[in-house]
């Protein structure tokens, strides 16, 4: 089986050092395995996105020498595909329409675990509805390449939304449809998505898709221990001096770049990193918070 990896950022904020760690780790793992590496922009949520940020993604990745294979894909252009998968889930009674408001759920449901009310009381056809997938009372287990064995009972979080009440597709649905459709075999991404993985595997099983291998890298935090993100004002990645940032990222991924590499150019650094890549060196968590000193 040939290796297909991908980087799948959402344009809800500029790429930052934490995004670079995910991009670099997935790129190096693909290249070290003679694999294909895809770039997919997950632009499913226009109200939270910025068109400028979306345009910058390919430019920044090119500046860091992280060149993807084939055409870049945009989820915003793939709605027909998501619609047809949604229909399949509904026809097979794995998914159902739900028009409960957040207020109703807070009032009615323990720990916000949805009580499946709309499954037995279908809303009127003209109501604006979310679509939920039924969870199951069984353990979903998987072995993450970095984080080790995980087991999760989806009933603890309940039936989840794959199509939102504001008529936007949810990340959970689009991500598994695209990974399957693009033949992705290995997913290397931040461990903030580890908890989403069981729901994604559940969907893959319902739809008869293969489950890719997962490797969740530790999430970079600021000095307060908060995940780097737009909300925590993470410094956007700059395109002008990638070499030292790549070296720092390799240290964070515990790849032990030698001192001589520190004076090298971007492409030499990447070539060394592909040659010496060892995913087993990546720690499960980062021992020190990341100070953004750019
Ligand atoms: N688009 C998601 C994000 O930016 C990542 C999706 C994934 O890697 O599965 O958080």
Short mmCIF file of C-alpha atoms and ligand atoms in Angstrom, two decimals:
data_model
loop_
_atom_site.label_atom_id
_atom_site.label_comp_id
_atom_site.label_asym_id
_atom_site.label_seq_id
_atom_site.Cartn_x
_atom_site.Cartn_y
_atom_site.Cartn_z
CA UNK A 1 0.00 0.00 0.00
CA UNK A 2 1.53 3.35 -0.93
CA UNK A 3 1.62 6.06 1.69
CA UNK A 4 -0.64 9.13 1.30
CA UNK A 5 -0.42 11.85 3.95
CA UNK A 6 -1.93 15.31 4.13
CA UNK A 7 -1.98 18.66 5.91
CA UNK A 8 -5.49 20.03 6.33
CA UNK A 9 -5.55 23.50 7.93
CA UNK A 10 -8.71 25.55 8.45
CA UNK A 11 -8.43 29.22 7.45
CA UNK A 12 -9.91 30.51 10.71
CA UNK A 13 -6.59 32.11 11.64
CA UNK A 14 -3.07 32.47 10.25
CA UNK A 15 -0.64 29.54 10.42
CA UNK A 16 1.50 29.70 13.57
CA UNK A 17 4.32 27.63 15.03
CA UNK A 18 1.88 24.93 16.20
CA UNK A 19 0.52 24.63 12.63
CA UNK A 20 4.08 24.36 11.34
CA UNK A 21 4.73 21.42 13.67
CA UNK A 22 1.73 19.56 12.20
CA UNK A 23 2.62 20.51 8.62
CA UNK A 24 6.28 19.57 9.04
CA UNK A 25 5.64 16.29 10.88
CA UNK A 26 3.09 15.13 8.31
CA UNK A 27 5.36 16.22 5.43
CA UNK A 28 8.46 14.50 6.83
CA UNK A 29 6.60 11.30 7.65
CA UNK A 30 5.22 11.18 4.08
CA UNK A 31 8.55 11.96 2.41
CA UNK A 32 10.53 9.58 4.63
CA UNK A 33 8.09 6.84 3.55
CA UNK A 34 8.36 7.80 -0.14
CA UNK A 35 4.77 8.89 0.12
CA UNK A 36 2.51 11.50 -1.39
CA UNK A 37 1.71 14.61 0.67
CA UNK A 38 -1.48 16.56 -0.03
CA UNK A 39 -2.64 20.02 0.95
CA UNK A 40 -6.35 20.41 1.68
CA UNK A 41 -7.79 23.66 2.95
CA UNK A 42 -10.74 23.00 5.23
CA UNK A 43 -12.76 26.10 4.44
CA UNK A 44 -16.17 24.94 5.61
CA UNK A 45 -17.09 27.76 7.95
CA UNK A 46 -17.16 31.08 6.01
CA UNK A 47 -18.36 33.21 8.95
CA UNK A 48 -15.20 32.30 10.90
CA UNK A 49 -12.77 32.47 7.99
CA UNK A 50 -10.63 35.08 6.32
CA UNK A 51 -10.01 34.99 2.54
CA UNK A 52 -6.57 36.60 3.04
CA UNK A 53 -5.56 33.86 5.46
CA UNK A 54 -6.68 31.24 2.95
CA UNK A 55 -4.54 32.80 0.24
CA UNK A 56 -1.53 32.89 2.52
CA UNK A 57 -1.54 29.17 3.36
CA UNK A 58 0.08 27.94 0.12
CA UNK A 59 2.48 30.90 0.09
CA UNK A 60 3.69 30.21 3.62
CA UNK A 61 4.09 26.48 3.02
CA UNK A 62 6.08 27.20 -0.14
CA UNK A 63 8.28 29.62 1.81
CA UNK A 64 9.06 26.78 4.24
CA UNK A 65 9.83 24.42 1.36
CA UNK A 66 6.86 22.19 2.19
CA UNK A 67 5.70 21.47 -1.34
CA UNK A 68 2.60 19.36 -1.73
CA UNK A 69 1.77 16.93 -4.51
CA UNK A 70 -0.98 17.52 -7.04
CA UNK A 71 -3.66 20.19 -6.87
CA UNK A 72 -4.48 21.89 -3.62
CA UNK A 73 -8.06 21.00 -2.61
CA UNK A 74 -10.66 23.27 -1.08
CA UNK A 75 -13.48 21.75 0.94
CA UNK A 76 -15.74 24.63 -0.10
CA UNK A 77 -15.78 23.10 -3.60
CA UNK A 78 -16.82 19.64 -2.47
CA UNK A 79 -20.29 20.18 -1.01
CA UNK A 80 -21.97 17.83 -3.51
CA UNK A 81 -19.85 14.98 -2.29
CA UNK A 82 -20.62 15.69 1.38
CA UNK A 83 -24.34 15.97 0.53
CA UNK A 84 -24.41 12.56 -1.07
CA UNK A 85 -22.66 10.94 1.92
CA UNK A 86 -25.08 12.66 4.27
CA UNK A 87 -27.99 11.24 2.27
CA UNK A 88 -26.51 7.74 2.56
CA UNK A 89 -26.21 8.10 6.34
CA UNK A 90 -29.83 9.28 6.58
CA UNK A 91 -31.19 6.58 4.28
CA UNK A 92 -29.41 3.92 6.32
CA UNK A 93 -30.86 5.43 9.51
CA UNK A 94 -27.43 6.10 10.94
CA UNK A 95 -28.24 9.81 10.93
CA UNK A 96 -31.35 11.86 11.60
CA UNK A 97 -32.60 15.46 11.49
CA UNK A 98 -32.66 17.41 14.72
CA UNK A 99 -33.97 20.90 15.43
CA UNK A 100 -33.37 21.02 19.18
CA UNK A 101 -31.86 24.30 20.25
CA UNK A 102 -28.85 24.51 22.51
CA UNK A 103 -31.13 25.91 25.20
CA UNK A 104 -33.42 22.87 25.01
CA UNK A 105 -30.47 20.52 25.16
CA UNK A 106 -29.03 22.31 28.20
CA UNK A 107 -32.41 22.09 29.94
CA UNK A 108 -33.12 18.47 29.07
CA UNK A 109 -29.90 16.53 28.72
CA UNK A 110 -27.46 15.40 31.42
CA UNK A 111 -23.91 16.56 30.71
CA UNK A 112 -25.17 17.85 27.34
CA UNK A 113 -25.29 14.27 26.01
CA UNK A 114 -28.08 14.50 23.45
CA UNK A 115 -31.12 12.36 24.40
CA UNK A 116 -32.00 11.37 20.81
CA UNK A 117 -35.36 13.13 21.12
CA UNK A 118 -35.60 13.98 17.41
CA UNK A 119 -34.91 10.40 16.36
CA UNK A 120 -38.27 9.37 17.79
CA UNK A 121 -39.97 12.76 17.16
CA UNK A 122 -38.83 13.79 13.66
CA UNK A 123 -39.06 17.54 13.06
CA UNK A 124 -41.32 18.96 10.34
CA UNK A 125 -39.77 18.79 6.86
CA UNK A 126 -39.56 22.58 6.57
CA UNK A 127 -37.80 23.09 9.91
CA UNK A 128 -34.17 24.15 9.71
CA UNK A 129 -32.33 21.20 11.14
CA UNK A 130 -28.96 19.87 12.10
CA UNK A 131 -28.16 16.27 11.22
CA UNK A 132 -26.83 14.00 13.93
CA UNK A 133 -25.13 10.64 13.66
CA UNK A 134 -26.14 7.96 16.16
CA UNK A 135 -23.42 6.94 18.54
CA UNK A 136 -23.12 3.38 19.79
CA UNK A 137 -22.66 1.80 23.16
CA UNK A 138 -19.43 0.07 22.26
CA UNK A 139 -15.75 0.81 22.62
CA UNK A 140 -13.90 2.26 19.67
CA UNK A 141 -10.25 1.44 20.13
CA UNK A 142 -7.25 2.41 18.10
CA UNK A 143 -3.50 2.54 18.53
CA UNK A 144 -2.09 5.97 17.86
CA UNK A 145 1.47 5.83 16.54
CA UNK A 146 2.61 8.48 19.05
CA UNK A 147 -0.04 8.51 21.78
CA UNK A 148 -0.42 4.73 22.09
CA UNK A 149 -3.64 2.77 22.67
CA UNK A 150 -6.93 4.64 23.05
CA UNK A 151 -10.45 3.40 23.71
CA UNK A 152 -13.53 5.58 23.68
CA UNK A 153 -17.22 4.90 24.19
CA UNK A 154 -19.14 7.34 22.01
CA UNK A 155 -22.18 7.06 24.24
CA UNK A 156 -20.29 9.19 26.76
CA UNK A 157 -20.61 12.17 24.39
CA UNK A 158 -23.69 11.06 22.46
CA UNK A 159 -25.06 11.53 18.95
CA UNK A 160 -22.94 14.13 17.19
CA UNK A 161 -23.62 16.75 14.56
CA UNK A 162 -22.38 16.19 11.01
CA UNK A 163 -24.43 18.96 9.42
CA UNK A 164 -25.05 22.13 11.38
CA UNK A 165 -28.30 23.93 11.95
CA UNK A 166 -26.85 26.93 10.11
CA UNK A 167 -26.67 24.57 7.08
CA UNK A 168 -22.88 24.16 7.09
CA UNK A 169 -21.17 20.78 6.96
CA UNK A 170 -19.38 19.84 10.15
CA UNK A 171 -15.66 19.12 10.18
CA UNK A 172 -16.28 15.51 11.32
CA UNK A 173 -18.10 14.58 8.14
CA UNK A 174 -15.98 16.44 5.59
CA UNK A 175 -12.69 15.24 7.03
CA UNK A 176 -13.51 11.53 6.77
CA UNK A 177 -15.09 11.87 3.33
CA UNK A 178 -12.04 13.65 1.96
CA UNK A 179 -9.51 11.40 3.64
CA UNK A 180 -11.24 8.42 2.08
CA UNK A 181 -11.78 10.02 -1.30
CA UNK A 182 -8.15 11.17 -1.49
CA UNK A 183 -6.84 7.76 -0.43
CA UNK A 184 -5.17 9.09 2.72
CA UNK A 185 -3.43 6.27 4.57
CA UNK A 186 -1.64 8.22 7.35
CA UNK A 187 -2.91 11.16 9.37
CA UNK A 188 -0.30 13.10 11.35
CA UNK A 189 -1.88 16.06 13.18
CA UNK A 190 -2.08 17.86 16.54
CA UNK A 191 -3.19 15.98 19.64
CA UNK A 192 -5.99 18.52 20.18
CA UNK A 193 -7.80 16.33 17.61
CA UNK A 194 -7.17 13.04 19.42
CA UNK A 195 -10.64 13.11 21.02
CA UNK A 196 -12.27 13.58 17.61
CA UNK A 197 -10.65 10.43 16.25
CA UNK A 198 -13.13 7.93 17.72
CA UNK A 199 -16.05 9.79 16.12
CA UNK A 200 -14.20 9.76 12.81
CA UNK A 201 -13.53 6.03 13.08
CA UNK A 202 -17.21 5.46 13.91
CA UNK A 203 -18.22 7.30 10.72
CA UNK A 204 -15.65 5.37 8.69
CA UNK A 205 -17.11 2.12 10.01
CA UNK A 206 -20.69 3.15 9.23
CA UNK A 207 -19.69 4.04 5.67
CA UNK A 208 -17.42 1.04 5.09
CA UNK A 209 -14.29 3.22 4.71
CA UNK A 210 -10.86 1.96 5.77
CA UNK A 211 -9.40 3.59 8.88
CA UNK A 212 -6.06 5.30 8.24
CA UNK A 213 -3.13 5.17 10.67
CA UNK A 214 -3.18 8.07 13.16
CA UNK A 215 -0.25 9.87 14.77
CA UNK A 216 -1.10 12.80 17.06
CA UNK A 217 1.83 15.09 17.78
CA UNK A 218 1.93 17.07 21.03
CA UNK A 219 0.37 20.50 20.89
CA UNK A 220 2.58 23.57 21.29
CA UNK A 221 1.54 25.87 24.10
CA UNK A 222 2.45 29.36 25.18
CA UNK A 223 4.01 30.18 28.55
CA UNK A 224 0.59 30.05 30.21
CA UNK A 225 0.14 26.50 28.96
CA UNK A 226 -2.55 27.49 26.44
CA UNK A 227 -2.61 25.88 23.00
CA UNK A 228 -1.22 28.21 20.34
CA UNK A 229 -4.14 29.53 18.32
CA UNK A 230 -5.73 32.68 17.05
CA UNK A 231 -7.64 32.94 20.35
CA UNK A 232 -4.39 32.90 22.34
CA UNK A 233 -2.80 35.44 19.96
CA UNK A 234 -0.20 33.07 18.54
CA UNK A 235 2.30 34.92 16.39
CA UNK A 236 1.59 34.25 12.66
CA UNK A 237 4.39 32.41 10.84
CA UNK A 238 6.54 34.74 8.78
CA UNK A 239 7.71 33.77 5.33
CA UNK A 240 11.03 35.64 5.33
CA UNK A 241 13.39 33.49 7.41
CA UNK A 242 12.23 29.88 7.52
CA UNK A 243 15.53 28.11 8.34
CA UNK A 244 15.77 28.90 12.10
CA UNK A 245 12.04 28.21 12.57
CA UNK A 246 12.43 24.81 10.91
CA UNK A 247 15.36 24.02 13.21
CA UNK A 248 13.28 24.97 16.24
CA UNK A 249 10.41 22.81 14.99
CA UNK A 250 12.78 19.85 14.56
CA UNK A 251 13.93 20.30 18.15
CA UNK A 252 10.33 20.31 19.33
CA UNK A 253 9.67 17.14 17.40
CA UNK A 254 12.74 15.72 19.16
CA UNK A 255 14.55 14.92 15.92
CA UNK A 256 17.90 16.12 17.34
CA UNK A 257 19.17 18.28 14.47
CA UNK A 258 22.97 18.52 14.79
CA UNK A 259 24.62 21.90 15.51
CA UNK A 260 26.13 22.08 11.97
CA UNK A 261 22.63 22.11 10.51
CA UNK A 262 21.87 25.41 12.23
CA UNK A 263 23.80 27.36 9.59
CA UNK A 264 22.31 25.55 6.63
CA UNK A 265 19.72 26.65 4.12
CA UNK A 266 16.07 25.62 4.23
CA UNK A 267 16.31 22.86 1.62
CA UNK A 268 19.38 21.30 3.24
CA UNK A 269 17.59 21.30 6.59
CA UNK A 270 14.55 19.58 5.06
CA UNK A 271 16.72 17.05 3.22
CA UNK A 272 18.51 16.18 6.51
CA UNK A 273 15.15 15.94 8.29
CA UNK A 274 13.67 13.54 5.71
CA UNK A 275 16.80 11.40 5.81
CA UNK A 276 16.89 11.24 9.61
CA UNK A 277 13.17 11.29 10.39
CA UNK A 278 12.18 9.04 13.29
CA UNK A 279 8.55 9.38 14.35
CA UNK A 280 9.30 7.26 17.44
CA UNK A 281 11.31 10.16 18.87
CA UNK A 282 8.30 12.46 19.07
CA UNK A 283 7.22 12.83 22.71
CA UNK A 284 3.58 12.36 23.76
CA UNK A 285 3.54 15.77 25.41
CA UNK A 286 5.91 18.71 25.30
CA UNK A 287 7.89 18.98 28.49
CA UNK A 288 8.33 22.75 28.29
CA UNK A 289 5.90 25.39 27.12
CA UNK A 290 6.84 27.08 23.93
CA UNK A 291 7.94 30.66 24.18
CA UNK A 292 7.22 32.48 20.96
CA UNK A 293 10.29 34.59 20.53
CA UNK A 294 9.96 35.46 16.85
N1 LIG B 1 -8.83 21.42 9.75
C1 LIG B 1 -8.47 20.96 11.06
C2 LIG B 1 -7.81 22.06 11.85
O1 LIG B 1 -7.27 22.98 11.26
C3 LIG B 1 -7.51 19.79 11.04
C4 LIG B 1 -8.09 18.60 10.40
C5 LIG B 1 -7.28 17.33 10.54
O2 LIG B 1 -6.04 17.38 10.47
O3 LIG B 1 -7.91 16.30 10.67
O4 LIG B 1 -7.82 22.00 13.06
#
